[in-house]
């Protein structure tokens, strides 16, 4: 017949067969507990997004699970090995980054100071491809309406913004990881906001 599909061609279908339907159900029932067991064994950080490697592993876990369920050419044991390998790699990398500074610098980005004492640090923002409007939006989201009320805005390693108001700055001990970047990213010739540290002692 003229409308017949070529041998081996499935075409566009809404339903293939009951065998395939039940195969997906069975594979889901078997693969999901394997994934849960692997994640539980590796610790809470496996599904976190604390750095780029954590995010890659999270996405890869979902992609691998989908492949196990939908690709009939992938055996369950092969998928289980893939899931276990990803979780093991994430665990080893997290363990090494805690104990070795070189590994930590390799897999984890540094936090970047985008605003200090009410002043936008445009050089730092250009380097991180962040616009002033995005910084202002993060400040507004914290319920603050003026830049001069903000001590610092930090772009964290997971891509989120941390907004620290002047009243919450305290001793500044939480800024130790970004403190050394302040002078490097200050905009030359930018006037300090009244009441900032640049005006003190005048």
Coordinates of C-alpha atoms in Angstrom, one line a residue:
X1 CA 0.0 0.0 0.0
X2 CA 1.2 3.5 -0.8
X3 CA 0.7 4.8 2.7
X4 CA 2.6 1.9 4.4
X5 CA 5.7 2.6 6.4
X6 CA 9.0 1.2 5.5
X7 CA 10.2 -1.8 7.5
X8 CA 11.6 -0.8 10.8
X9 CA 10.0 2.6 10.8
X10 CA 7.6 3.4 13.7
X11 CA 6.3 6.7 12.5
X12 CA 4.4 9.2 14.7
X13 CA 2.3 7.2 17.1
X14 CA 0.5 8.0 20.3
X15 CA 0.6 4.4 21.5
X16 CA 3.1 1.7 20.4
X17 CA 2.1 -1.4 22.2
X18 CA 1.0 -2.8 25.6
X19 CA 4.4 -4.6 25.9
X20 CA 6.3 -1.3 25.6
X21 CA 3.8 0.4 28.1
X22 CA 4.4 -2.3 30.7
X23 CA 8.1 -2.3 30.1
X24 CA 8.3 1.4 31.0
X25 CA 6.3 0.8 34.1
X26 CA 8.5 -2.1 35.2
X27 CA 11.7 -0.2 34.5
X28 CA 10.4 2.8 36.4
X29 CA 9.6 0.7 39.3
X30 CA 13.0 -0.9 39.3
X31 CA 15.2 2.1 38.4
X32 CA 13.6 4.6 40.7
X33 CA 14.5 2.7 43.9
X34 CA 18.1 2.3 42.6
X35 CA 18.4 6.0 42.1
X36 CA 17.0 6.8 45.5
X37 CA 19.3 4.3 47.2
X38 CA 22.3 5.8 45.4
X39 CA 21.4 9.4 46.3
X40 CA 20.8 8.5 49.9
X41 CA 24.1 6.6 50.2
X42 CA 26.1 9.5 48.8
X43 CA 24.6 12.2 51.1
X44 CA 22.4 15.3 50.7
X45 CA 24.9 17.2 48.5
X46 CA 24.3 15.0 45.5
X47 CA 21.1 16.9 44.5
X48 CA 22.4 20.3 45.6
X49 CA 23.5 23.1 43.3
X50 CA 26.4 24.3 45.4
X51 CA 28.7 24.5 42.3
X52 CA 28.9 23.8 38.6
X53 CA 29.7 20.1 39.1
X54 CA 26.8 19.6 41.4
X55 CA 24.4 21.0 38.8
X56 CA 25.9 18.9 36.0
X57 CA 25.5 15.7 38.1
X58 CA 21.9 16.6 38.9
X59 CA 21.0 17.1 35.3
X60 CA 22.9 14.0 34.3
X61 CA 21.0 11.9 36.8
X62 CA 17.7 12.9 35.4
X63 CA 18.9 12.3 31.8
X64 CA 20.2 8.9 32.7
X65 CA 17.0 7.9 34.4
X66 CA 15.0 8.9 31.4
X67 CA 17.3 6.9 29.1
X68 CA 16.8 3.8 31.3
X69 CA 13.0 4.2 31.1
X70 CA 12.6 5.0 27.4
X71 CA 15.5 3.3 25.6
X72 CA 14.9 -0.4 25.3
X73 CA 18.5 -1.0 24.2
X74 CA 19.7 0.0 27.7
X75 CA 19.6 -2.8 30.2
X76 CA 18.6 -2.1 33.8
X77 CA 22.1 -3.1 35.1
X78 CA 23.7 -0.7 32.6
X79 CA 21.6 2.1 33.8
X80 CA 22.3 1.2 37.5
X81 CA 26.0 1.3 36.8
X82 CA 25.7 4.7 35.1
X83 CA 23.7 6.1 38.0
X84 CA 26.2 4.7 40.5
X85 CA 29.1 6.1 38.6
X86 CA 27.7 9.6 38.5
X87 CA 26.9 9.6 42.2
X88 CA 30.3 8.2 43.0
X89 CA 32.1 10.8 41.0
X90 CA 30.1 13.6 42.7
X91 CA 30.9 12.1 46.1
X92 CA 34.6 11.8 45.4
X93 CA 34.8 15.3 43.9
X94 CA 33.0 16.8 46.9
X95 CA 35.2 14.9 49.3
X96 CA 38.4 16.0 47.5
X97 CA 37.2 19.7 47.3
X98 CA 36.7 19.8 51.1
X99 CA 40.3 18.5 51.7
X100 CA 42.3 20.0 48.9
X101 CA 42.3 23.6 48.0
X102 CA 43.5 23.0 44.4
X103 CA 40.5 20.7 43.7
X104 CA 38.1 23.2 45.3
X105 CA 39.4 26.0 43.1
X106 CA 39.0 23.7 40.0
X107 CA 35.4 22.7 40.6
X108 CA 34.0 25.7 42.6
X109 CA 33.7 29.3 41.4
X110 CA 34.5 32.1 43.8
X111 CA 31.8 34.5 45.1
X112 CA 32.0 37.9 43.4
X113 CA 31.2 41.2 45.0
X114 CA 28.9 43.2 42.8
X115 CA 28.0 46.1 45.1
X116 CA 29.9 47.5 48.1
X117 CA 28.8 50.3 50.4
X118 CA 26.0 51.3 48.0
X119 CA 28.2 51.5 45.0
X120 CA 27.8 49.2 41.9
X121 CA 31.0 47.6 40.8
X122 CA 30.6 47.7 37.1
X123 CA 33.9 45.9 36.3
X124 CA 32.9 43.0 38.4
X125 CA 29.4 42.9 36.9
X126 CA 30.8 42.9 33.3
X127 CA 33.1 40.0 34.2
X128 CA 30.1 38.0 35.5
X129 CA 27.7 39.2 32.8
X130 CA 25.3 40.7 35.3
X131 CA 23.4 43.9 34.6
X132 CA 22.8 46.7 37.1
X133 CA 19.0 46.1 36.7
X134 CA 19.5 42.5 37.9
X135 CA 21.4 43.7 41.0
X136 CA 18.7 46.3 41.7
X137 CA 16.0 43.6 41.3
X138 CA 17.8 41.4 43.9
X139 CA 17.9 44.3 46.3
X140 CA 14.2 45.1 45.8
X141 CA 13.4 41.4 46.3
X142 CA 14.9 41.8 49.8
X143 CA 12.5 44.7 50.5
X144 CA 15.1 47.4 50.2
X145 CA 14.4 50.5 48.1
X146 CA 17.8 52.3 48.1
X147 CA 21.3 51.3 47.2
X148 CA 22.8 53.3 50.0
X149 CA 21.0 51.1 52.5
X150 CA 22.9 48.0 51.2
X151 CA 26.4 47.1 52.4
X152 CA 27.1 44.5 49.8
X153 CA 25.6 42.3 47.0
X154 CA 27.4 39.1 46.3
X155 CA 27.0 36.8 43.4
X156 CA 27.3 33.4 45.0
X157 CA 28.9 30.2 43.5
X158 CA 25.5 28.8 42.7
X159 CA 24.4 31.9 40.7
X160 CA 22.2 33.4 43.4
X161 CA 22.4 36.9 44.8
X162 CA 23.1 37.6 48.5
X163 CA 22.1 41.0 49.7
X164 CA 23.5 42.3 53.0
X165 CA 22.1 45.5 54.4
X166 CA 24.1 47.9 56.5
X167 CA 22.1 47.0 59.6
X168 CA 22.9 43.3 59.1
X169 CA 26.6 43.6 58.2
X170 CA 27.8 43.2 61.8
X171 CA 31.5 42.2 62.0
X172 CA 31.5 41.2 58.3
X173 CA 33.0 37.8 59.1
X174 CA 30.7 36.2 56.5
X175 CA 32.4 38.3 53.8
X176 CA 35.8 36.7 54.4
X177 CA 35.6 34.7 51.1
X178 CA 35.0 37.9 49.0
X179 CA 36.7 40.6 51.0
X180 CA 40.0 40.5 49.0
X181 CA 38.1 41.2 45.8
X182 CA 36.8 44.6 46.9
X183 CA 39.7 46.8 45.9
X184 CA 40.3 44.8 42.7
X185 CA 36.8 45.5 41.4
X186 CA 36.2 49.0 42.6
X187 CA 35.4 51.5 39.9
X188 CA 38.0 54.2 39.7
X189 CA 36.6 57.7 40.2
X190 CA 33.2 56.5 41.4
X191 CA 32.0 58.7 44.3
X192 CA 31.2 57.0 47.5
X193 CA 27.6 57.1 48.8
X194 CA 27.2 59.5 51.7
X195 CA 27.6 57.7 55.0
X196 CA 29.7 54.9 53.5
X197 CA 33.1 53.9 54.8
X198 CA 34.8 56.1 52.2
X199 CA 33.3 59.2 54.0
X200 CA 34.3 58.2 57.5
X201 CA 36.9 60.4 59.2
X202 CA 36.4 63.3 56.9

